CSV table of C-alpha atoms in Angstrom, one decimal:
chain,number,residue,atom,x,y,z
Q,1,MET,CA,5.5,34.5,-3.6
Q,2,SER,CA,4.3,31.7,-6.0
Q,3,ARG,CA,2.1,29.0,-4.8
Q,4,ILE,CA,3.2,25.4,-4.9
Q,5,VAL,CA,0.8,23.3,-6.8
Q,6,THR,CA,-0.4,20.2,-4.8
Q,7,ALA,CA,-0.5,16.8,-6.4
Q,8,ASN,CA,-4.3,16.6,-6.0
Q,9,GLU,CA,-4.7,19.8,-7.9
Q,10,ALA,CA,-2.5,18.4,-10.6
Q,11,ALA,CA,-4.7,15.3,-10.9
Q,12,ALA,CA,-7.8,17.6,-11.2
Q,13,THR,CA,-6.1,19.8,-13.9
Q,14,PRO,CA,-7.8,19.4,-17.4
Q,15,PRO,CA,-5.7,17.2,-19.8
Q,16,PRO,CA,-3.4,19.0,-22.3
Q,17,PRO,CA,-4.2,19.0,-26.0
Q,18,ARG,CA,-4.2,15.6,-27.5
Q,19,SER,CA,-1.2,16.2,-29.6
Q,20,VAL,CA,0.9,16.8,-26.5
Q,21,ALA,CA,-0.9,14.0,-24.4
Q,22,THR,CA,-0.2,11.4,-27.0
Q,23,GLU,CA,3.5,12.1,-26.9
Q,24,ALA,CA,3.9,12.6,-23.2
Q,25,VAL,CA,1.2,10.6,-21.4
Q,26,MET,CA,1.2,7.2,-22.9
Q,27,PRO,CA,5.0,6.6,-22.5
Q,28,LEU,CA,4.5,7.6,-18.8
Q,29,LEU,CA,1.6,5.1,-18.3
Q,30,VAL,CA,3.6,2.3,-19.8
Q,31,ALA,CA,6.5,3.1,-17.7
Q,32,MET,CA,4.4,3.1,-14.6
Q,33,SER,CA,2.9,-0.2,-15.5
Q,34,VAL,CA,6.4,-1.7,-16.0
Q,35,CYS,CA,7.5,-0.1,-12.7
Q,36,HIS,CA,4.4,-1.8,-11.1
Q,37,LEU,CA,5.4,-5.1,-12.7
Q,38,LEU,CA,8.8,-5.0,-11.4
Q,39,ASN,CA,7.7,-3.9,-7.9
Q,40,ASP,CA,5.1,-6.6,-7.5
Q,41,SER,CA,7.0,-9.4,-9.1
Q,42,LEU,CA,9.6,-8.9,-6.4
Q,43,GLN,CA,6.9,-8.8,-3.7
Q,44,ALA,CA,5.2,-11.9,-5.1
Q,45,LEU,CA,8.5,-13.8,-4.5
Q,46,LEU,CA,7.7,-13.9,-0.7
Q,47,PRO,CA,4.5,-16.0,-0.7
Q,48,SER,CA,5.7,-18.0,-3.7
Q,49,ILE,CA,8.6,-19.5,-1.6
Q,50,TYR,CA,6.4,-20.3,1.3
Q,51,PRO,CA,6.5,-24.0,0.6
Q,52,LEU,CA,10.4,-23.8,0.7
Q,53,LEU,CA,10.5,-21.7,3.9
Q,54,LYS,CA,8.0,-24.0,5.5
Q,55,GLN,CA,10.2,-27.0,5.0
Q,56,SER,CA,13.6,-25.1,5.6
Q,57,PHE,CA,12.6,-23.4,8.8
Q,58,GLY,CA,9.9,-25.9,10.0
Q,59,LEU,CA,7.2,-23.2,9.9
Q,60,THR,CA,3.6,-23.8,10.8
Q,61,PHE,CA,0.6,-22.4,8.7
Q,62,THR,CA,0.2,-19.8,11.6
Q,63,GLN,CA,3.9,-18.5,11.2
Q,64,ILE,CA,3.4,-18.4,7.4
Q,65,GLY,CA,0.2,-16.3,8.0
Q,66,GLN,CA,2.3,-14.1,10.4
Q,67,LEU,CA,4.9,-13.4,7.6
Q,68,THR,CA,2.1,-12.2,5.3
Q,69,PHE,CA,0.5,-10.2,8.2
Q,70,VAL,CA,3.7,-8.3,8.9
Q,71,TYR,CA,4.2,-7.5,5.1
Q,72,GLN,CA,0.6,-6.5,4.5
Q,73,PHE,CA,0.0,-4.8,7.8
Q,74,THR,CA,3.2,-2.5,7.2
Q,75,GLY,CA,1.8,-1.5,3.9
Q,76,SER,CA,-1.8,-1.0,5.2
Q,77,VAL,CA,-0.9,1.4,8.0
Q,78,LEU,CA,1.6,3.5,6.1
Q,79,GLN,CA,-0.1,3.8,2.7
Q,80,PRO,CA,-2.9,6.2,3.7
Q,81,LEU,CA,-0.4,8.4,5.6
Q,82,VAL,CA,2.0,8.4,2.6
Q,83,GLY,CA,-0.9,9.4,0.3
Q,84,LEU,CA,-2.2,12.2,2.7
Q,85,TYR,CA,1.4,13.6,2.9
Q,86,THR,CA,2.1,13.5,-0.8
Q,87,ASP,CA,-1.2,15.1,-1.6
Q,88,ARG,CA,0.2,18.2,0.1
Q,89,ARG,CA,3.8,17.7,-0.8
Q,90,PRO,CA,4.5,15.8,-3.9
Q,91,MET,CA,7.6,13.5,-3.8
Q,92,PRO,CA,8.6,12.7,-7.5
Q,93,TYR,CA,11.4,10.5,-6.4
Q,94,SER,CA,9.5,8.5,-3.7
Q,95,LEU,CA,8.9,5.7,-6.2
Q,96,ALA,CA,12.7,5.0,-6.5
Q,97,ILE,CA,13.1,5.2,-2.8
Q,98,GLY,CA,10.3,2.6,-2.3
Q,99,MET,CA,12.0,0.2,-4.7
Q,100,GLY,CA,15.3,0.7,-2.9
Q,101,ILE,CA,13.7,-0.4,0.3
Q,102,THR,CA,12.2,-3.4,-1.3
Q,103,LEU,CA,15.6,-4.3,-2.6
Q,104,VAL,CA,17.0,-4.2,0.9
Q,105,GLY,CA,14.2,-6.5,2.1
Q,106,LEU,CA,14.8,-9.0,-0.8
Q,107,VAL,CA,18.5,-9.2,0.0
Q,108,LEU,CA,17.6,-9.8,3.7
Q,109,MET,CA,15.2,-12.4,2.7
Q,110,SER,CA,17.7,-14.3,0.6
Q,111,GLN,CA,20.1,-14.5,3.6
Q,112,ALA,CA,17.6,-14.8,6.5
Q,113,TRP,CA,18.8,-17.3,9.2
Q,114,SER,CA,15.8,-17.3,11.4
Q,115,PHE,CA,12.0,-16.7,11.5
Q,116,HIS,CA,12.5,-13.2,13.1
Q,117,ALA,CA,14.9,-12.3,10.2
Q,118,LEU,CA,12.2,-13.4,7.8
Q,119,LEU,CA,9.7,-11.2,9.6
Q,120,ALA,CA,12.1,-8.2,9.4
Q,121,ALA,CA,12.5,-8.8,5.5
Q,122,SER,CA,8.8,-9.0,5.2
Q,123,GLY,CA,8.3,-5.7,7.0
Q,124,LEU,CA,10.9,-3.9,4.6
Q,125,VAL,CA,9.1,-5.3,1.5
Q,126,GLY,CA,5.8,-4.0,3.0
Q,127,LEU,CA,7.4,-0.6,3.6
Q,128,GLY,CA,8.7,-0.3,0.1
Q,129,SER,CA,5.1,-1.1,-1.3
Q,130,ALA,CA,3.6,1.5,1.0
Q,131,ILE,CA,5.9,4.2,-0.4
Q,132,PHE,CA,5.3,3.1,-4.0
Q,133,HIS,CA,1.7,2.7,-4.5
Q,134,PRO,CA,-0.1,6.0,-3.5
Q,135,GLU,CA,2.2,8.2,-5.5
Q,136,ALA,CA,2.3,5.8,-8.5
Q,137,SER,CA,-1.6,5.7,-8.5
Q,138,ARG,CA,-1.7,9.5,-8.5
Q,139,LEU,CA,0.8,9.7,-11.4
Q,140,ALA,CA,-1.3,7.3,-13.4
Q,141,ARG,CA,-4.3,9.6,-12.9
Q,142,ILE,CA,-2.4,12.7,-13.9
Q,143,ALA,CA,-1.3,11.0,-17.0
Q,144,SER,CA,-4.7,9.6,-17.9
Q,145,GLY,CA,-5.8,12.4,-20.2
Q,146,GLY,CA,-9.3,11.9,-18.7
Q,147,ARG,CA,-9.5,8.1,-19.2
Q,148,HIS,CA,-9.1,7.4,-15.5
Q,149,GLY,CA,-10.4,3.9,-15.6
Q,150,PHE,CA,-8.1,2.9,-18.5
Q,151,ALA,CA,-5.1,4.5,-16.8
Q,152,GLN,CA,-5.7,2.8,-13.4
Q,153,SER,CA,-6.1,-0.5,-15.1
Q,154,LEU,CA,-3.0,-0.2,-17.2
Q,155,PHE,CA,-1.2,0.6,-14.0
Q,156,GLN,CA,-2.8,-2.2,-12.1
Q,157,VAL,CA,-2.2,-4.8,-14.8
Q,158,GLY,CA,1.4,-4.3,-14.5
Q,159,GLY,CA,1.3,-5.1,-10.9
Q,160,ASN,CA,-1.0,-8.1,-11.4
Q,161,PHE,CA,1.2,-9.5,-14.2
Q,162,GLY,CA,4.2,-9.1,-11.9
Q,163,SER,CA,2.4,-11.0,-9.2
Q,164,ALA,CA,1.8,-13.8,-11.6
Q,165,LEU,CA,5.5,-13.9,-12.5
Q,166,GLY,CA,6.6,-14.2,-9.0
Q,167,PRO,CA,5.4,-17.9,-8.6
Q,168,LEU,CA,6.9,-18.8,-12.0
Q,169,ALA,CA,10.2,-17.3,-11.0
Q,170,ALA,CA,10.0,-19.1,-7.7
Q,171,ALA,CA,9.2,-22.4,-9.4
Q,172,PHE,CA,12.2,-22.4,-11.8
Q,173,VAL,CA,14.8,-20.5,-9.9
Q,174,VAL,CA,14.3,-20.4,-6.1
Q,175,ILE,CA,12.5,-23.6,-5.3
Q,176,PRO,CA,15.0,-25.9,-7.2
Q,177,HIS,CA,18.2,-24.1,-6.0
Q,178,GLY,CA,17.4,-22.6,-2.6
Q,179,GLN,CA,16.5,-19.4,-0.8
Q,180,ALA,CA,19.9,-17.6,-1.5
Q,181,HIS,CA,19.0,-17.6,-5.3
Q,182,LEU,CA,16.6,-14.7,-4.4
Q,183,LEU,CA,19.7,-12.6,-5.0
Q,184,TRP,CA,19.3,-13.1,-8.8
Q,185,PHE,CA,16.3,-10.9,-8.8
Q,186,THR,CA,18.1,-7.9,-7.4
Q,187,SER,CA,18.9,-6.9,-10.9
Q,188,LEU,CA,15.1,-6.4,-11.5
Q,189,ALA,CA,15.1,-4.0,-8.4
Q,190,ILE,CA,18.0,-2.1,-9.7
Q,191,LEU,CA,16.2,-1.8,-13.2
Q,192,GLY,CA,13.1,-0.6,-11.4
Q,193,ILE,CA,15.0,2.1,-9.5
Q,194,VAL,CA,16.4,3.4,-12.8
Q,195,ILE,CA,13.1,3.6,-14.5
Q,196,MET,CA,11.4,5.2,-11.5
Q,197,GLY,CA,14.1,7.8,-11.4
Q,198,ARG,CA,13.3,8.8,-14.9
Q,199,VAL,CA,9.7,8.9,-14.2
Q,200,GLY,CA,10.4,11.0,-11.2
Q,201,ARG,CA,12.2,13.5,-13.4
Q,202,TRP,CA,9.2,13.7,-15.7
Q,203,TYR,CA,6.9,14.2,-12.7
Q,204,SER,CA,9.2,17.0,-11.3
Q,205,ARG,CA,9.2,18.8,-14.7
Q,206,GLN,CA,5.3,18.4,-14.9
Q,207,LEU,CA,4.8,20.0,-11.5
Q,208,THR,CA,7.0,23.0,-12.8
Q,209,LEU,CA,4.7,23.3,-15.8
Q,210,LEU,CA,1.6,23.1,-13.8
Q,211,LYS,CA,2.9,25.7,-11.5
Q,212,LYS,CA,3.0,28.2,-14.4
Q,213,ASN,CA,-0.4,27.1,-15.8
Q,214,ALA,CA,-3.3,29.3,-14.6
Q,215,GLN,CA,-5.6,26.3,-14.9
Q,216,ALA,CA,-3.6,24.4,-12.2
Q,217,LYS,CA,-4.6,27.0,-9.7
Q,218,ARG,CA,-8.2,25.9,-9.8
Q,219,ILE,CA,-9.3,23.8,-6.7
Q,220,ALA,CA,-10.8,20.5,-7.4
Q,221,PRO,CA,-14.7,20.6,-7.4
Q,222,ALA,CA,-16.6,19.4,-4.3
Q,223,SER,CA,-18.2,16.1,-4.3
Q,224,PRO,CA,-21.8,16.1,-5.8
Q,225,LEU,CA,-23.0,14.0,-2.8
Q,226,PRO,CA,-23.7,14.8,0.8
Q,227,THR,CA,-21.3,13.7,3.5
Q,228,ARG,CA,-23.5,11.0,4.9
Q,229,THR,CA,-23.8,9.3,1.4
Q,230,ILE,CA,-20.1,9.4,0.9
Q,231,VAL,CA,-19.5,7.8,4.3
Q,232,ARG,CA,-22.0,5.1,3.6
Q,233,ALA,CA,-20.5,4.5,0.2
Q,234,PHE,CA,-17.0,4.2,1.7
Q,235,ALA,CA,-18.2,1.6,4.2
Q,236,ILE,CA,-19.8,-0.4,1.4
Q,237,LEU,CA,-16.5,-0.2,-0.7
Q,238,MET,CA,-14.5,-1.3,2.4
Q,239,ALA,CA,-16.8,-4.4,2.8
Q,240,LEU,CA,-16.4,-5.2,-0.9
Q,241,ILE,CA,-12.6,-4.8,-0.6
Q,242,PHE,CA,-12.8,-7.2,2.5
Q,243,SER,CA,-14.7,-9.7,0.4
Q,244,LYS,CA,-12.3,-9.5,-2.5
Q,245,TYR,CA,-9.0,-9.7,-0.7
Q,246,PHE,CA,-10.1,-12.2,1.9
Q,247,TYR,CA,-11.0,-14.6,-0.9
Q,248,LEU,CA,-8.0,-13.6,-3.0
Q,249,VAL,CA,-5.4,-14.2,-0.3
Q,250,SER,CA,-6.7,-17.8,0.1
Q,251,PHE,CA,-5.3,-18.3,-3.4
Q,252,THR,CA,-2.1,-16.2,-3.2
Q,253,ASN,CA,-1.1,-17.7,0.1
Q,254,TYR,CA,-2.6,-21.2,0.3
Q,255,TYR,CA,-3.6,-22.3,-3.2
Q,256,THR,CA,-0.3,-24.3,-3.6
Q,257,PHE,CA,-0.8,-26.0,-0.3
Q,258,TYR,CA,-4.5,-26.8,-1.2
Q,259,LEU,CA,-3.4,-28.3,-4.6
Q,260,ILE,CA,-0.5,-30.3,-2.9
Q,261,ASP,CA,-2.7,-31.6,0.0
Q,262,ARG,CA,-5.9,-32.4,-2.0
Q,263,PHE,CA,-4.5,-33.5,-5.4
Q,264,HIS,CA,-0.9,-34.5,-4.5
Q,265,VAL,CA,0.6,-32.3,-7.2
Q,266,SER,CA,4.3,-31.4,-7.0
Q,267,VAL,CA,5.6,-28.1,-5.6
Q,268,GLN,CA,6.6,-27.0,-9.0
Q,269,GLY,CA,3.4,-28.0,-10.5
Q,270,SER,CA,1.4,-26.1,-7.9
Q,271,GLN,CA,3.4,-23.0,-8.6
Q,272,ILE,CA,2.5,-23.2,-12.3
Q,273,TYR,CA,-1.2,-23.5,-11.5
Q,274,LEU,CA,-0.8,-20.5,-9.2
Q,275,PHE,CA,0.8,-18.6,-12.2
Q,276,LEU,CA,-2.2,-19.5,-14.4
Q,277,PHE,CA,-4.6,-18.1,-11.7
Q,278,LEU,CA,-2.5,-14.9,-11.2
Q,279,LEU,CA,-2.2,-14.5,-15.0
Q,280,ALA,CA,-6.1,-14.6,-15.2
Q,281,VAL,CA,-6.2,-11.9,-12.3
Q,282,ALA,CA,-3.8,-9.7,-14.5
Q,283,ALA,CA,-6.1,-10.0,-17.6
Q,284,GLY,CA,-9.2,-9.2,-15.5
Q,285,THR,CA,-7.6,-6.2,-14.1
Q,286,PHE,CA,-6.8,-4.8,-17.5
Q,287,LEU,CA,-10.4,-5.0,-18.7
Q,288,GLY,CA,-12.0,-3.7,-15.5
Q,289,GLY,CA,-11.0,-0.1,-16.1
Q,290,PRO,CA,-11.9,0.4,-19.7
Q,291,PHE,CA,-15.3,-1.3,-19.0
Q,292,GLY,CA,-15.8,1.0,-16.1
Q,293,ASP,CA,-15.1,4.0,-18.3
Q,294,ARG,CA,-17.7,2.9,-20.8
Q,295,TYR,CA,-20.5,1.2,-18.7
Q,296,GLY,CA,-19.9,2.8,-15.3
Q,297,ARG,CA,-17.8,1.7,-12.3
Q,298,ARG,CA,-20.9,0.5,-10.3
Q,299,VAL,CA,-21.8,-2.0,-13.0
Q,300,VAL,CA,-18.2,-3.4,-13.0
Q,301,ILE,CA,-18.0,-3.5,-9.2
Q,302,TRP,CA,-21.3,-5.4,-9.1
Q,303,ILE,CA,-20.4,-8.0,-11.6
Q,304,SER,CA,-16.8,-8.5,-10.5
Q,305,ILE,CA,-17.6,-9.3,-6.8
Q,306,LEU,CA,-21.0,-11.0,-6.8
Q,307,GLY,CA,-20.3,-12.7,-10.1
Q,308,VAL,CA,-17.5,-14.9,-8.6
Q,309,ALA,CA,-19.9,-16.6,-6.2
Q,310,PRO,CA,-21.0,-19.5,-8.5
Q,311,PHE,CA,-17.5,-20.5,-9.2
Q,312,SER,CA,-16.2,-20.1,-5.6
Q,313,LEU,CA,-19.1,-22.2,-4.3
Q,314,ALA,CA,-18.4,-25.0,-6.8
Q,315,LEU,CA,-14.6,-25.0,-6.5
Q,316,PRO,CA,-14.2,-27.0,-3.2
Q,317,HIS,CA,-16.3,-29.9,-4.6
Q,318,VAL,CA,-14.6,-30.7,-8.0
Q,319,GLY,CA,-11.5,-32.4,-9.3
Q,320,LEU,CA,-8.1,-31.0,-10.3
Q,321,ALA,CA,-8.9,-29.9,-13.8
Q,322,ALA,CA,-12.2,-28.3,-12.8
Q,323,THR,CA,-10.5,-26.6,-9.9
Q,324,VAL,CA,-7.9,-25.0,-12.2
Q,325,VAL,CA,-10.6,-23.8,-14.6
Q,326,LEU,CA,-12.9,-22.4,-11.9
Q,327,SER,CA,-10.1,-20.7,-10.2
Q,328,VAL,CA,-8.9,-19.0,-13.5
Q,329,ILE,CA,-12.4,-17.9,-14.3
Q,330,GLY,CA,-13.1,-16.6,-10.8
Q,331,GLY,CA,-9.8,-14.8,-10.7
Q,332,PHE,CA,-10.4,-13.1,-14.0
Q,333,ILE,CA,-13.9,-11.8,-12.9
Q,334,LEU,CA,-12.8,-10.9,-9.3
Q,335,ALA,CA,-9.7,-8.9,-10.5
Q,336,SER,CA,-11.7,-6.2,-12.4
Q,337,ALA,CA,-13.1,-4.8,-9.2
Q,338,PHE,CA,-10.1,-3.0,-7.7
Q,339,SER,CA,-9.5,-0.5,-10.5
Q,340,ALA,CA,-13.2,0.4,-10.6
Q,341,ILE,CA,-13.4,0.8,-6.8
Q,342,VAL,CA,-10.4,3.1,-6.7
Q,343,VAL,CA,-11.6,5.4,-9.4
Q,344,TYR,CA,-15.2,5.3,-8.1
Q,345,ALA,CA,-13.8,6.4,-4.6
Q,346,GLN,CA,-11.7,9.1,-6.2
Q,347,GLU,CA,-14.8,10.5,-7.9
Q,348,LEU,CA,-16.5,10.5,-4.6
Q,349,MET,CA,-13.8,12.6,-3.1
Q,350,PRO,CA,-12.4,14.8,-5.9
Q,351,GLY,CA,-9.0,16.3,-5.0
Q,352,ARG,CA,-8.0,13.7,-2.6
Q,353,VAL,CA,-6.4,11.3,-5.1
Q,354,GLY,CA,-3.4,10.3,-3.0
Q,355,LEU,CA,-5.4,9.9,0.1
Q,356,VAL,CA,-8.0,7.8,-1.5
Q,357,ALA,CA,-5.4,5.6,-3.3
Q,358,GLY,CA,-3.4,5.1,-0.1
Q,359,LEU,CA,-6.6,4.4,1.9
Q,360,PHE,CA,-7.7,1.7,-0.5
Q,361,PHE,CA,-4.3,0.2,-1.2
Q,362,GLY,CA,-3.7,0.3,2.5
Q,363,PHE,CA,-7.0,-1.3,3.4
Q,364,ALA,CA,-6.4,-3.9,0.7
Q,365,PHE,CA,-3.0,-4.8,2.1
Q,366,GLY,CA,-4.3,-4.8,5.7
Q,367,THR,CA,-7.2,-7.0,4.8
Q,368,ALA,CA,-4.9,-9.4,3.0
Q,369,GLY,CA,-2.5,-9.6,6.0
Q,370,ILE,CA,-5.3,-10.3,8.5
Q,371,ALA,CA,-6.8,-12.8,6.2
Q,372,ALA,CA,-3.5,-14.6,5.8
Q,373,ALA,CA,-3.1,-14.9,9.6
Q,374,LEU,CA,-6.6,-15.9,10.3
Q,375,LEU,CA,-6.7,-18.5,7.4
Q,376,GLY,CA,-3.3,-19.9,8.5
Q,377,LYS,CA,-4.8,-20.3,12.1
Q,378,LEU,CA,-7.9,-22.0,10.7
Q,379,ALA,CA,-5.9,-24.3,8.5
Q,380,ASP,CA,-3.8,-25.5,11.4
Q,381,HIS,CA,-6.9,-26.2,13.6
Q,382,THR,CA,-9.0,-27.7,10.7
Q,383,SER,CA,-7.6,-28.3,7.3
Q,384,ILE,CA,-6.5,-26.4,4.2
Q,385,VAL,CA,-9.6,-27.9,2.4
Q,386,TYR,CA,-11.9,-26.5,5.0
Q,387,VAL,CA,-10.4,-23.0,4.5
Q,388,TYR,CA,-11.6,-23.1,0.8
Q,389,GLN,CA,-15.1,-24.4,1.9
Q,390,VAL,CA,-15.5,-21.3,4.3
Q,391,CYS,CA,-14.1,-18.7,1.8
Q,392,ALA,CA,-16.4,-19.9,-0.9
Q,393,TYR,CA,-19.2,-17.7,0.6
Q,394,LEU,CA,-17.3,-14.5,0.7
Q,395,PRO,CA,-18.2,-13.2,-2.9
Q,396,LEU,CA,-21.9,-13.1,-1.7
Q,397,ILE,CA,-21.0,-9.8,0.1
Q,398,GLY,CA,-21.0,-8.3,-3.4
Q,399,ILE,CA,-24.8,-7.9,-3.1
Q,400,LEU,CA,-24.0,-4.7,-1.0
Q,401,THR,CA,-23.1,-3.0,-4.3
Q,402,ALA,CA,-26.8,-2.5,-4.8
Q,403,PHE,CA,-26.7,0.2,-2.1
Q,404,LEU,CA,-23.9,2.2,-3.8
Q,405,PRO,CA,-25.0,5.7,-5.1
Q,406,ASP,CA,-25.1,6.0,-9.0
Q,407,ILE,CA,-22.4,8.7,-9.0
Q,408,GLU,CA,-22.0,8.7,-12.8
Q,409,ARG,CA,-25.7,9.7,-13.3
Q,410,ARG,CA,-25.5,12.4,-10.5
Q,411,MET,CA,-22.3,13.8,-12.1
Q,412,ALA,CA,-24.0,13.9,-15.5
Q,413,LYS,CA,-27.0,15.9,-14.1
Q,414,ALA,CA,-24.7,18.3,-12.2
């Protein structure tokens, strides 16, 4: 009886000859990046219309934080479970299923009649994301041809660029015309389902080929590090994710309110400034992976977290123009961290690609959800300006990177 090739073994399989990889892998990576763009652009519509929802439903900052908490918490709890399951039983068509659930959440959001309906829609969007990200991240690694950082960055940049498009779409379509106009974006969800269905067919065929390949039967090598070192490294990485996403969510959720409150810009103007910030995040994400491939993940993680501190500390004390410039530079530097962290963690635990991706995507979602709720509560009890004064110190947690093991050097010696 033939053995089913697991997805983590597929990810550990040596890449095919370059003549094959050039034809088959790059189109898949581009398709995955486009899918990520569509997925995250739809998800970014939710926080982008918070000013509209706040006015229409009379929401407090605490309730806005609760919306993000439901969306992020749903994703954080389910993503590691999805990753663990699909490591053992690959689900090539789960990407299309995840987008279908996001589509349902988007339709419900456009027609929501109460705060509880908004919460339900947020939960569906989080569920769709939980199904999408672990399997998509593993597919990017399988198609990387050995350039894991580049593949992860190309995949991530699609998501970040999609997140940047969300506020722009909200500024010109939803904010001027109303909540119901979210329905215009269901066409993007349908396009995503079609593309993901084709990607699923490629993945299904690839699993069949790997099953016949003798190399695919090799188990992924064990980690070169002792268990205690791996546990400590994961704890440090989680602290860095906490720092990154707690600070990042202060922008994705509350940057528009900060600009409106402190500088009296219009709602549409604040969305455009948010777009510039998220565009910088997308650019930083793309560069982080290739730099990690070349100079080492640890170096990129060090620079991308701690390097934000000078800009975050100065931002609450400057005018509008300087605020925009500092936020763009800080977002660019900060964004390069996540791809490097995910690939670094996957190298710590070879053969657990889906579990690691799900764990870190899930923890990032959960941190963002908790941060949104806590920062909303803090803003209600103090002010939105005070939130940015507190969050300015978070990038200093990046100093913990000094305690991460130099895994690239150890792997080179092994």
